[in-house]
Amino acid sequence: MSKTAHTPKQEAASSAKMLRAMLGIGIISAFLIVSAFELTLPRVEKLKAEALEKAVFNVLPGTESTKAFGINPQGELIEIQKGDSPEYTCYAGYDKNEKLVGYAVEASGQGYADIIRILYGYDPKQQILIGFQVLQSKETPGLGDKIEKEQRFLDNFKALDVGLSPKGVLENKVITVKQGEKHNAWEIDGITGATISSRAIGNIIGTSTTEVVPILYMHSSKMDAPEPHEKQVENNE
Protein backbone atom coordinates (compact mmCIF):
# COMPACT_ATOMS: atom_id res chain seq x y z
CA MET A 1 0.00 0.00 0.00
CA SER A 2 1.44 3.34 -0.99
CA LYS A 3 1.24 6.45 1.14
CA THR A 4 0.09 9.75 -0.29
CA ALA A 5 2.91 12.27 -0.24
CA HIS A 6 2.10 15.82 0.86
CA THR A 7 3.96 18.68 -0.65
CA PRO A 8 5.30 21.51 1.53
CA LYS A 9 2.63 23.74 0.03
CA GLN A 10 -0.15 21.39 1.10
CA GLU A 11 1.31 21.06 4.61
CA ALA A 12 1.50 24.84 4.95
CA ALA A 13 -2.13 25.19 3.84
CA SER A 14 -3.20 22.52 6.35
CA SER A 15 -1.33 24.28 9.17
CA ALA A 16 -2.88 27.62 8.25
CA LYS A 17 -6.33 26.04 8.25
CA MET A 18 -5.72 24.56 11.69
CA LEU A 19 -4.47 27.91 13.05
CA ARG A 20 -7.57 29.67 11.70
CA ALA A 21 -9.80 27.09 13.36
CA MET A 22 -7.97 27.47 16.69
CA LEU A 23 -8.14 31.25 16.43
CA GLY A 24 -11.88 31.08 15.71
CA ILE A 25 -12.47 28.80 18.68
CA GLY A 26 -10.43 31.14 20.89
CA ILE A 27 -12.43 34.19 19.79
CA ILE A 28 -15.75 32.42 20.34
CA SER A 29 -14.64 31.17 23.78
CA ALA A 30 -13.48 34.65 24.81
CA PHE A 31 -16.78 36.14 23.61
CA LEU A 32 -18.77 33.58 25.61
CA ILE A 33 -16.71 34.20 28.76
CA VAL A 34 -17.09 37.98 28.50
CA SER A 35 -20.80 37.66 27.76
CA ALA A 36 -21.34 35.37 30.74
CA PHE A 37 -19.42 37.78 32.96
CA GLU A 38 -21.43 40.77 31.76
CA LEU A 39 -24.72 38.94 32.20
CA THR A 40 -23.95 37.67 35.70
CA LEU A 41 -22.19 40.81 37.00
CA PRO A 42 -25.37 42.60 38.16
CA ARG A 43 -26.45 39.46 40.02
CA VAL A 44 -23.00 39.04 41.60
CA GLU A 45 -22.89 42.70 42.65
CA LYS A 46 -26.38 42.43 44.13
CA LEU A 47 -25.42 39.35 46.16
CA LYS A 48 -22.24 41.08 47.38
CA ALA A 49 -24.24 44.13 48.48
CA GLU A 50 -26.77 41.95 50.28
CA ALA A 51 -24.00 40.01 52.04
CA LEU A 52 -22.30 43.23 53.10
CA GLU A 53 -25.55 44.70 54.40
CA LYS A 54 -26.17 41.54 56.41
CA ALA A 55 -22.64 41.75 57.83
CA VAL A 56 -23.18 45.38 58.87
CA PHE A 57 -26.31 44.43 60.80
CA ASN A 58 -24.40 41.53 62.34
CA VAL A 59 -21.51 43.62 63.72
CA LEU A 60 -23.81 46.44 64.87
CA PRO A 61 -26.60 44.75 66.89
CA GLY A 62 -29.75 46.85 67.10
CA THR A 63 -29.24 48.57 63.75
CA GLU A 64 -32.33 49.29 61.64
CA SER A 65 -30.85 51.49 58.90
CA THR A 66 -27.43 52.41 57.57
CA LYS A 67 -25.59 55.12 55.65
CA ALA A 68 -22.24 54.70 53.86
CA PHE A 69 -19.33 57.04 54.52
CA GLY A 70 -15.76 57.33 53.32
CA ILE A 71 -12.70 58.96 54.83
CA ASN A 72 -10.93 61.40 52.51
CA PRO A 73 -7.16 62.16 52.50
CA GLN A 74 -7.81 65.08 54.86
CA GLY A 75 -9.14 62.67 57.48
CA GLU A 76 -12.73 63.85 57.11
CA LEU A 77 -15.82 61.65 57.09
CA ILE A 78 -17.78 62.22 53.88
CA GLU A 79 -20.84 60.63 52.33
CA ILE A 80 -19.84 58.30 49.50
CA GLN A 81 -20.92 59.27 46.01
CA LYS A 82 -21.21 56.86 43.07
CA GLY A 83 -17.78 56.06 41.70
CA ASP A 84 -15.89 57.08 44.86
CA SER A 85 -13.11 54.77 46.11
CA PRO A 86 -12.10 56.07 49.55
CA GLU A 87 -9.19 54.56 51.45
CA TYR A 88 -11.56 53.58 54.24
CA THR A 89 -15.25 52.78 53.96
CA CYS A 90 -17.58 52.62 56.94
CA TYR A 91 -21.29 52.39 57.55
CA ALA A 92 -23.12 54.34 60.24
CA GLY A 93 -25.83 52.24 61.84
CA TYR A 94 -28.99 53.78 63.33
CA ASP A 95 -31.65 52.25 65.56
CA LYS A 96 -35.42 52.51 65.09
CA ASN A 97 -35.35 55.99 66.67
CA GLU A 98 -32.63 57.09 64.20
CA LYS A 99 -30.07 57.25 66.99
CA LEU A 100 -26.50 56.27 66.16
CA VAL A 101 -25.70 52.68 67.19
CA GLY A 102 -22.13 52.77 65.90
CA TYR A 103 -20.00 52.33 62.81
CA ALA A 104 -19.16 49.23 60.79
CA VAL A 105 -15.68 49.60 59.33
CA GLU A 106 -14.14 47.68 56.43
CA ALA A 107 -10.44 46.80 56.73
CA SER A 108 -8.00 44.39 55.10
CA GLY A 109 -4.47 43.07 55.37
CA GLN A 110 -2.18 40.18 54.60
CA GLY A 111 -3.06 36.82 56.12
CA TYR A 112 -1.24 33.49 55.87
CA ALA A 113 -2.53 32.59 52.39
CA ASP A 114 -3.82 35.84 50.92
CA ILE A 115 -5.47 39.17 51.75
CA ILE A 116 -8.11 38.98 54.49
CA ARG A 117 -11.04 41.41 54.35
CA ILE A 118 -12.98 42.05 57.55
CA LEU A 119 -15.73 44.21 58.98
CA TYR A 120 -15.82 45.33 62.60
CA GLY A 121 -18.38 47.26 64.63
CA TYR A 122 -17.35 50.29 66.69
CA ASP A 123 -19.40 51.88 69.47
CA PRO A 124 -18.12 55.46 69.98
CA LYS A 125 -20.06 56.00 73.21
CA GLN A 126 -18.41 53.08 74.98
CA GLN A 127 -15.25 53.28 72.84
CA ILE A 128 -15.19 49.55 72.21
CA LEU A 129 -15.56 47.15 69.31
CA ILE A 130 -18.85 45.30 69.52
CA GLY A 131 -18.73 42.96 66.53
CA PHE A 132 -16.51 41.31 63.94
CA GLN A 133 -16.95 39.33 60.74
CA VAL A 134 -14.62 38.05 58.03
CA LEU A 135 -15.82 39.18 54.60
CA GLN A 136 -13.21 37.41 52.48
CA SER A 137 -10.50 34.90 53.34
CA LYS A 138 -8.50 32.09 51.74
CA GLU A 139 -6.93 30.85 54.96
CA THR A 140 -6.24 27.13 55.37
CA PRO A 141 -9.45 25.13 55.96
CA GLY A 142 -9.51 23.59 59.43
CA LEU A 143 -6.75 25.89 60.71
CA GLY A 144 -6.64 29.51 59.54
CA ASP A 145 -10.36 29.61 58.83
CA LYS A 146 -10.97 29.31 62.59
CA ILE A 147 -10.85 33.13 62.63
CA GLU A 148 -14.30 32.93 61.02
CA LYS A 149 -15.81 30.09 63.05
CA GLU A 150 -14.29 29.66 66.51
CA GLN A 151 -16.68 31.27 68.99
CA ARG A 152 -13.99 31.78 71.63
CA PHE A 153 -12.05 33.89 69.13
CA LEU A 154 -15.15 35.80 67.98
CA ASP A 155 -15.96 36.63 71.61
CA ASN A 156 -12.86 38.86 71.63
CA PHE A 157 -14.85 41.45 69.71
CA LYS A 158 -17.87 41.85 71.99
CA ALA A 159 -16.11 44.51 74.08
CA LEU A 160 -12.60 45.11 72.70
CA ASP A 161 -11.16 48.32 74.14
CA VAL A 162 -10.27 51.05 71.64
CA GLY A 163 -10.47 53.98 74.04
CA LEU A 164 -8.85 57.30 73.20
CA SER A 165 -6.43 59.31 75.31
CA PRO A 166 -7.13 62.97 76.20
CA LYS A 167 -5.06 63.88 73.13
CA GLY A 168 -7.54 62.05 70.88
CA VAL A 169 -5.31 59.14 69.91
CA LEU A 170 -5.74 55.44 70.64
CA GLU A 171 -4.69 54.77 74.24
CA ASN A 172 -3.56 51.20 73.49
CA LYS A 173 -3.07 49.64 70.06
CA VAL A 174 -5.01 46.41 69.53
CA ILE A 175 -2.73 43.36 69.34
CA THR A 176 -3.12 39.57 69.26
CA VAL A 177 -1.50 37.56 72.06
CA LYS A 178 -0.98 33.81 72.41
CA GLN A 179 -4.03 31.80 73.32
CA GLY A 180 -4.66 31.97 77.06
CA GLU A 181 -2.36 34.98 77.62
CA LYS A 182 -4.91 37.77 77.28
CA HIS A 183 -4.76 40.09 80.31
CA ASN A 184 -5.91 43.44 78.92
CA ALA A 185 -9.14 44.62 77.31
CA TRP A 186 -7.37 45.75 74.13
CA GLU A 187 -5.76 42.35 73.49
CA ILE A 188 -7.12 39.63 71.19
CA ASP A 189 -6.82 36.09 72.51
CA GLY A 190 -5.23 34.21 69.60
CA ILE A 191 -5.80 30.71 68.25
CA THR A 192 -3.31 27.89 68.76
CA GLY A 193 -2.75 26.25 65.38
CA ALA A 194 -3.82 29.39 63.54
CA THR A 195 -1.25 31.75 65.00
CA ILE A 196 -0.46 33.64 61.80
CA SER A 197 -4.10 34.10 60.81
CA SER A 198 -5.23 35.27 64.25
CA ARG A 199 -2.20 37.55 64.52
CA ALA A 200 -3.10 39.00 61.10
CA ILE A 201 -6.53 39.97 62.46
CA GLY A 202 -4.84 41.82 65.31
CA ASN A 203 -2.57 43.63 62.85
CA ILE A 204 -5.47 44.59 60.58
CA ILE A 205 -7.66 45.88 63.41
CA GLY A 206 -4.73 47.52 65.21
CA THR A 207 -3.77 49.52 62.12
CA SER A 208 -7.34 50.37 61.14
CA THR A 209 -8.55 51.48 64.57
CA THR A 210 -5.46 53.62 65.11
CA GLU A 211 -6.27 55.61 61.98
CA VAL A 212 -10.07 55.44 61.85
CA VAL A 213 -11.40 55.43 65.41
CA PRO A 214 -10.29 59.01 66.30
CA ILE A 215 -12.09 60.30 63.18
CA LEU A 216 -15.28 58.35 63.90
CA TYR A 217 -15.29 59.38 67.55
CA MET A 218 -14.95 63.05 66.60
CA HIS A 219 -17.75 62.72 64.05
CA SER A 220 -20.07 61.01 66.53
CA SER A 221 -19.34 63.68 69.14
CA LYS A 222 -20.47 66.36 66.69
CA MET A 223 -23.64 64.41 65.96
CA ASP A 224 -24.46 64.10 69.65
CA ALA A 225 -23.72 67.74 70.46
CA PRO A 226 -26.90 69.72 71.24
CA GLU A 227 -28.01 72.29 68.71
CA PRO A 228 -27.19 75.84 69.82
CA HIS A 229 -30.28 77.75 70.94
CA GLU A 230 -30.98 81.13 69.44
CA LYS A 231 -30.89 83.89 72.02
CA GLN A 232 -34.24 85.31 72.92
CA VAL A 233 -34.41 89.05 72.35
CA GLU A 234 -36.69 90.74 74.80
CA ASN A 235 -39.22 93.15 73.36
CA ASN A 236 -39.30 96.16 75.68
CA GLU A 237 -41.78 98.14 73.65
Coordinates of C-alpha atoms in Angstrom, one line a residue:
M1 CA 0.0 0.0 0.0
S2 CA 1.4 3.3 -1.0
K3 CA 1.2 6.4 1.1
T4 CA 0.1 9.8 -0.3
A5 CA 2.9 12.3 -0.2
H6 CA 2.1 15.8 0.9
T7 CA 4.0 18.7 -0.7
P8 CA 5.3 21.5 1.5
K9 CA 2.6 23.7 0.0
Q10 CA -0.1 21.4 1.1
E11 CA 1.3 21.1 4.6
A12 CA 1.5 24.8 5.0
A13 CA -2.1 25.2 3.8
S14 CA -3.2 22.5 6.3
S15 CA -1.3 24.3 9.2
A16 CA -2.9 27.6 8.3
K17 CA -6.3 26.0 8.2
M18 CA -5.7 24.6 11.7
L19 CA -4.5 27.9 13.0
R20 CA -7.6 29.7 11.7
A21 CA -9.8 27.1 13.4
M22 CA -8.0 27.5 16.7
L23 CA -8.1 31.3 16.4
G24 CA -11.9 31.1 15.7
I25 CA -12.5 28.8 18.7
G26 CA -10.4 31.1 20.9
I27 CA -12.4 34.2 19.8
I28 CA -15.7 32.4 20.3
S29 CA -14.6 31.2 23.8
A30 CA -13.5 34.7 24.8
F31 CA -16.8 36.1 23.6
L32 CA -18.8 33.6 25.6
I33 CA -16.7 34.2 28.8
V34 CA -17.1 38.0 28.5
S35 CA -20.8 37.7 27.8
A36 CA -21.3 35.4 30.7
F37 CA -19.4 37.8 33.0
E38 CA -21.4 40.8 31.8
L39 CA -24.7 38.9 32.2
T40 CA -24.0 37.7 35.7
L41 CA -22.2 40.8 37.0
P42 CA -25.4 42.6 38.2
R43 CA -26.4 39.5 40.0
V44 CA -23.0 39.0 41.6
E45 CA -22.9 42.7 42.7
K46 CA -26.4 42.4 44.1
L47 CA -25.4 39.4 46.2
K48 CA -22.2 41.1 47.4
A49 CA -24.2 44.1 48.5
E50 CA -26.8 41.9 50.3
A51 CA -24.0 40.0 52.0
L52 CA -22.3 43.2 53.1
E53 CA -25.5 44.7 54.4
K54 CA -26.2 41.5 56.4
A55 CA -22.6 41.8 57.8
V56 CA -23.2 45.4 58.9
F57 CA -26.3 44.4 60.8
N58 CA -24.4 41.5 62.3
V59 CA -21.5 43.6 63.7
L60 CA -23.8 46.4 64.9
P61 CA -26.6 44.7 66.9
G62 CA -29.7 46.8 67.1
T63 CA -29.2 48.6 63.8
E64 CA -32.3 49.3 61.6
S65 CA -30.9 51.5 58.9
T66 CA -27.4 52.4 57.6
K67 CA -25.6 55.1 55.7
A68 CA -22.2 54.7 53.9
F69 CA -19.3 57.0 54.5
G70 CA -15.8 57.3 53.3
I71 CA -12.7 59.0 54.8
N72 CA -10.9 61.4 52.5
P73 CA -7.2 62.2 52.5
Q74 CA -7.8 65.1 54.9
G75 CA -9.1 62.7 57.5
E76 CA -12.7 63.8 57.1
L77 CA -15.8 61.7 57.1
I78 CA -17.8 62.2 53.9
E79 CA -20.8 60.6 52.3
I80 CA -19.8 58.3 49.5
Q81 CA -20.9 59.3 46.0
K82 CA -21.2 56.9 43.1
G83 CA -17.8 56.1 41.7
D84 CA -15.9 57.1 44.9
S85 CA -13.1 54.8 46.1
P86 CA -12.1 56.1 49.5
E87 CA -9.2 54.6 51.4
Y88 CA -11.6 53.6 54.2
T89 CA -15.3 52.8 54.0
C90 CA -17.6 52.6 56.9
Y91 CA -21.3 52.4 57.6
A92 CA -23.1 54.3 60.2
G93 CA -25.8 52.2 61.8
Y94 CA -29.0 53.8 63.3
D95 CA -31.7 52.3 65.6
K96 CA -35.4 52.5 65.1
N97 CA -35.4 56.0 66.7
E98 CA -32.6 57.1 64.2
K99 CA -30.1 57.3 67.0
L100 CA -26.5 56.3 66.2
V101 CA -25.7 52.7 67.2
G102 CA -22.1 52.8 65.9
Y103 CA -20.0 52.3 62.8
A104 CA -19.2 49.2 60.8
V105 CA -15.7 49.6 59.3
E106 CA -14.1 47.7 56.4
A107 CA -10.4 46.8 56.7
S108 CA -8.0 44.4 55.1
G109 CA -4.5 43.1 55.4
Q110 CA -2.2 40.2 54.6
G111 CA -3.1 36.8 56.1
Y112 CA -1.2 33.5 55.9
A113 CA -2.5 32.6 52.4
D114 CA -3.8 35.8 50.9
I115 CA -5.5 39.2 51.7
I116 CA -8.1 39.0 54.5
R117 CA -11.0 41.4 54.4
I118 CA -13.0 42.0 57.5
L119 CA -15.7 44.2 59.0
Y120 CA -15.8 45.3 62.6
G121 CA -18.4 47.3 64.6
Y122 CA -17.3 50.3 66.7
D123 CA -19.4 51.9 69.5
P124 CA -18.1 55.5 70.0
K125 CA -20.1 56.0 73.2
Q126 CA -18.4 53.1 75.0
Q127 CA -15.3 53.3 72.8
I128 CA -15.2 49.6 72.2
L129 CA -15.6 47.2 69.3
I130 CA -18.8 45.3 69.5
G131 CA -18.7 43.0 66.5
F132 CA -16.5 41.3 63.9
Q133 CA -17.0 39.3 60.7
V134 CA -14.6 38.0 58.0
L135 CA -15.8 39.2 54.6
Q136 CA -13.2 37.4 52.5
S137 CA -10.5 34.9 53.3
K138 CA -8.5 32.1 51.7
E139 CA -6.9 30.9 55.0
T140 CA -6.2 27.1 55.4
P141 CA -9.4 25.1 56.0
G142 CA -9.5 23.6 59.4
L143 CA -6.8 25.9 60.7
G144 CA -6.6 29.5 59.5
D145 CA -10.4 29.6 58.8
K146 CA -11.0 29.3 62.6
I147 CA -10.9 33.1 62.6
E148 CA -14.3 32.9 61.0
K149 CA -15.8 30.1 63.0
E150 CA -14.3 29.7 66.5
Q151 CA -16.7 31.3 69.0
R152 CA -14.0 31.8 71.6
F153 CA -12.1 33.9 69.1
L154 CA -15.1 35.8 68.0
D155 CA -16.0 36.6 71.6
N156 CA -12.9 38.9 71.6
F157 CA -14.9 41.5 69.7
K158 CA -17.9 41.8 72.0
A159 CA -16.1 44.5 74.1
L160 CA -12.6 45.1 72.7
D161 CA -11.2 48.3 74.1
V162 CA -10.3 51.1 71.6
G163 CA -10.5 54.0 74.0
L164 CA -8.8 57.3 73.2
S165 CA -6.4 59.3 75.3
P166 CA -7.1 63.0 76.2
K167 CA -5.1 63.9 73.1
G168 CA -7.5 62.1 70.9
V169 CA -5.3 59.1 69.9
L170 CA -5.7 55.4 70.6
E171 CA -4.7 54.8 74.2
N172 CA -3.6 51.2 73.5
K173 CA -3.1 49.6 70.1
V174 CA -5.0 46.4 69.5
I175 CA -2.7 43.4 69.3
T176 CA -3.1 39.6 69.3
V177 CA -1.5 37.6 72.1
K178 CA -1.0 33.8 72.4
Q179 CA -4.0 31.8 73.3
G180 CA -4.7 32.0 77.1
E181 CA -2.4 35.0 77.6
K182 CA -4.9 37.8 77.3
H183 CA -4.8 40.1 80.3
N184 CA -5.9 43.4 78.9
A185 CA -9.1 44.6 77.3
W186 CA -7.4 45.7 74.1
E187 CA -5.8 42.3 73.5
I188 CA -7.1 39.6 71.2
D189 CA -6.8 36.1 72.5
G190 CA -5.2 34.2 69.6
I191 CA -5.8 30.7 68.2
T192 CA -3.3 27.9 68.8
G193 CA -2.8 26.2 65.4
A194 CA -3.8 29.4 63.5
T195 CA -1.3 31.8 65.0
I196 CA -0.5 33.6 61.8
S197 CA -4.1 34.1 60.8
S198 CA -5.2 35.3 64.2
R199 CA -2.2 37.6 64.5
A200 CA -3.1 39.0 61.1
I201 CA -6.5 40.0 62.5
G202 CA -4.8 41.8 65.3
N203 CA -2.6 43.6 62.8
I204 CA -5.5 44.6 60.6
I205 CA -7.7 45.9 63.4
G206 CA -4.7 47.5 65.2
T207 CA -3.8 49.5 62.1
S208 CA -7.3 50.4 61.1
T209 CA -8.6 51.5 64.6
T210 CA -5.5 53.6 65.1
E211 CA -6.3 55.6 62.0
V212 CA -10.1 55.4 61.8
V213 CA -11.4 55.4 65.4
P214 CA -10.3 59.0 66.3
I215 CA -12.1 60.3 63.2
L216 CA -15.3 58.4 63.9
Y217 CA -15.3 59.4 67.5
M218 CA -15.0 63.1 66.6
H219 CA -17.7 62.7 64.1
S220 CA -20.1 61.0 66.5
S221 CA -19.3 63.7 69.1
K222 CA -20.5 66.4 66.7
M223 CA -23.6 64.4 66.0
D224 CA -24.5 64.1 69.7
A225 CA -23.7 67.7 70.5
P226 CA -26.9 69.7 71.2
E227 CA -28.0 72.3 68.7
P228 CA -27.2 75.8 69.8
H229 CA -30.3 77.7 70.9
E230 CA -31.0 81.1 69.4
K231 CA -30.9 83.9 72.0
Q232 CA -34.2 85.3 72.9
V233 CA -34.4 89.1 72.4
E234 CA -36.7 90.7 74.8
N235 CA -39.2 93.1 73.4
N236 CA -39.3 96.2 75.7
E237 CA -41.8 98.1 73.7

